[in-house]
Amino acid sequence: MLEDMEANQEMETLADFRNWDELIPDVLGVIFTYLNLQEKLTLVPSVCKAWANAMAGPYCWKEIDIEDWSNRCEPDQLDRMVEMLITRSAGSLRKLCVSRIQTEGTFTFIAENAPSLHSLKMPRCSLNDSVVENLSKRLSMLSFLDLSYCVINGARAIELIGKNCKLLEGLCRNMHPIETEGKPFEDDEAYAIASSMPMLKHLELAYHLIDTDGVRQILSSCHKLEFLDLRGCWAVSLEDIPVGRNFPKVKILGPHVPDDDEGDDDWDDDISEESHYLAWEFLAGHIDEFYDDESDIDDGMWDDEGRLEELEFRFYQGIEDAGMNWPPSP
């Protein structure tokens, strides 16, 4: 009992002398990765100058996940946020999760400023062949790519990705059941995957317009495949392949889609039900407001032009003399 009391007292003493503001920026960056976007952009910079310096630099932006927020923002707000955060990463970005990008200039910005990107998740985007080719050529280090619910030029886009991203091990190309309902089945994308992505280990094609021949071709060509999601692919008959005997190492989910009673919690709804607000609204002088629902967010949060510029101004307040001269890591 006495030993426990002494240990607790020692911990309290150490805590009293812990100087969090003296931690080097890359250590702070690792800690701050556990915070959400709002906390990073509003709370952390206001704690102290050292934390503001760290938040303005690349250490906190090696992984950027704004997918939930991007489902709710306006296109121009999304474009500016993506550019701002990727600029912070200074070429060190390794993972990016963002949704609903529609502007070719934003795709170009990502391709030109994220050469170290290994994981790219960008569902619900519109990509033409020139965008896909530019992205795949410049982001040749990608090992994971999510193009679920994206508007792309089918097999041609898949071939470009496979040709340029030789290290790709994971691909998500899930479709929305409403968008595919009643459309004819075709295997063009399946054949493109089979012919250009031999390194795949993880492949998701839920509700895709694919039939048994396309699945057979993928399984026969992607010898490293470990997981295949075929939920909602109603034209696929696994008994006709057969999978258990010919491809025993591949875990296949579907084509049957479990209903709610069967406990399927894997389906990613079109837009998350969790309520989010724009982080920089607090920086624009509304820190006392609380939004109870999304209608409050949509009714005037972005009425004023230049709100994002005000964010950037406030973001840099107090650190203008810091520059970008980060201390070396030990």
XYZ file of C-alpha atoms in Angstrom, residues 186-309:
124
model
C -20.567 -6.254 -68.009
C -17.070 -7.486 -67.242
C -14.895 -4.788 -68.819
C -13.593 -3.489 -65.487
C -13.139 -7.011 -64.162
C -11.008 -7.948 -67.161
C -9.003 -4.731 -66.757
C -8.343 -5.540 -63.096
C -7.309 -9.088 -63.975
C -4.913 -8.001 -66.718
C -3.264 -5.011 -65.011
C -3.274 -5.575 -61.229
C -1.505 -8.866 -60.454
C -0.322 -7.685 -57.004
C -3.818 -7.214 -55.554
C -4.478 -8.728 -52.143
C -7.694 -6.893 -51.248
C -10.463 -6.151 -53.758
C -13.946 -4.738 -53.106
C -16.574 -4.825 -55.868
C -19.829 -4.623 -53.903
C -22.913 -4.040 -56.095
C -20.689 -4.025 -59.146
C -22.012 -4.924 -62.610
C -19.958 -8.087 -62.826
C -20.850 -11.682 -63.603
C -19.301 -15.094 -62.991
C -16.847 -14.920 -65.907
C -15.407 -11.654 -64.616
C -14.879 -13.063 -61.123
C -13.288 -16.194 -62.556
C -10.865 -14.077 -64.568
C -9.869 -12.028 -61.513
C -9.320 -15.105 -59.349
C -7.262 -16.780 -62.073
C -5.029 -13.747 -62.678
C -4.591 -12.125 -59.251
C -2.711 -14.937 -57.540
C -1.987 -12.963 -54.353
C -5.635 -12.137 -53.702
C -6.728 -12.764 -50.113
C -10.084 -10.983 -49.872
C -12.836 -10.312 -52.420
C -16.064 -8.449 -51.620
C -18.865 -9.429 -54.006
C -21.900 -8.391 -51.951
C -24.770 -7.449 -54.207
C -23.140 -8.846 -57.360
C -26.270 -10.789 -58.268
C -24.993 -12.186 -61.583
C -22.160 -14.066 -59.867
C -22.500 -17.779 -59.102
C -19.614 -18.991 -56.973
C -20.768 -22.585 -57.405
C -19.910 -22.346 -61.092
C -16.261 -21.473 -60.456
C -16.032 -23.312 -57.854
C -14.187 -21.180 -55.348
C -13.673 -23.570 -52.432
C -11.776 -26.109 -54.484
C -9.906 -23.888 -56.949
C -9.180 -20.832 -54.785
C -9.197 -21.949 -51.142
C -6.976 -19.118 -49.887
C -9.350 -16.343 -50.965
C -11.962 -15.131 -48.491
C -15.061 -14.094 -50.439
C -17.893 -11.985 -49.047
C -21.214 -12.249 -50.923
C -22.909 -12.219 -53.365
C -25.587 -12.557 -50.681
C -26.155 -9.350 -48.701
C -27.069 -10.021 -45.048
C -30.083 -8.121 -43.774
C -30.194 -6.259 -40.476
C -31.246 -9.341 -38.551
C -28.073 -11.112 -39.654
C -25.906 -8.498 -38.005
C -24.179 -6.974 -41.027
C -22.524 -3.780 -39.808
C -20.068 -3.415 -42.682
C -22.226 -1.428 -45.098
C -20.954 2.150 -45.345
C -24.002 4.371 -45.647
C -24.001 6.978 -48.392
C -23.487 9.784 -45.867
C -22.579 9.224 -42.234
C -25.326 10.097 -39.754
C -22.818 11.613 -37.340
C -23.212 15.382 -37.129
C -20.132 17.454 -37.955
C -19.512 21.164 -38.126
C -16.863 23.141 -39.987
C -13.840 23.497 -37.753
C -12.850 26.975 -38.785
C -16.258 28.438 -37.909
C -14.928 28.723 -34.375
C -11.997 30.733 -35.648
C -14.326 33.162 -37.367
C -15.781 34.462 -34.112
C -18.562 31.936 -33.415
C -16.942 29.814 -30.748
C -19.931 30.159 -28.422
C -22.377 28.698 -30.914
C -23.379 25.071 -30.868
C -25.091 23.367 -33.776
C -27.758 20.839 -32.924
C -28.371 19.589 -36.441
C -27.148 19.921 -39.999
C -29.763 22.561 -40.878
C -27.977 24.980 -38.567
C -24.776 24.314 -40.448
C -26.252 24.810 -43.886
C -28.247 27.986 -43.073
C -25.549 30.595 -43.375
C -22.334 29.213 -42.015
C -20.652 30.181 -45.257
C -22.621 33.310 -46.165
C -19.568 35.564 -45.910
C -16.994 35.508 -48.658
C -13.444 35.074 -47.467
C -14.251 32.952 -44.415
C -11.508 30.492 -45.319
C -9.052 33.355 -45.760
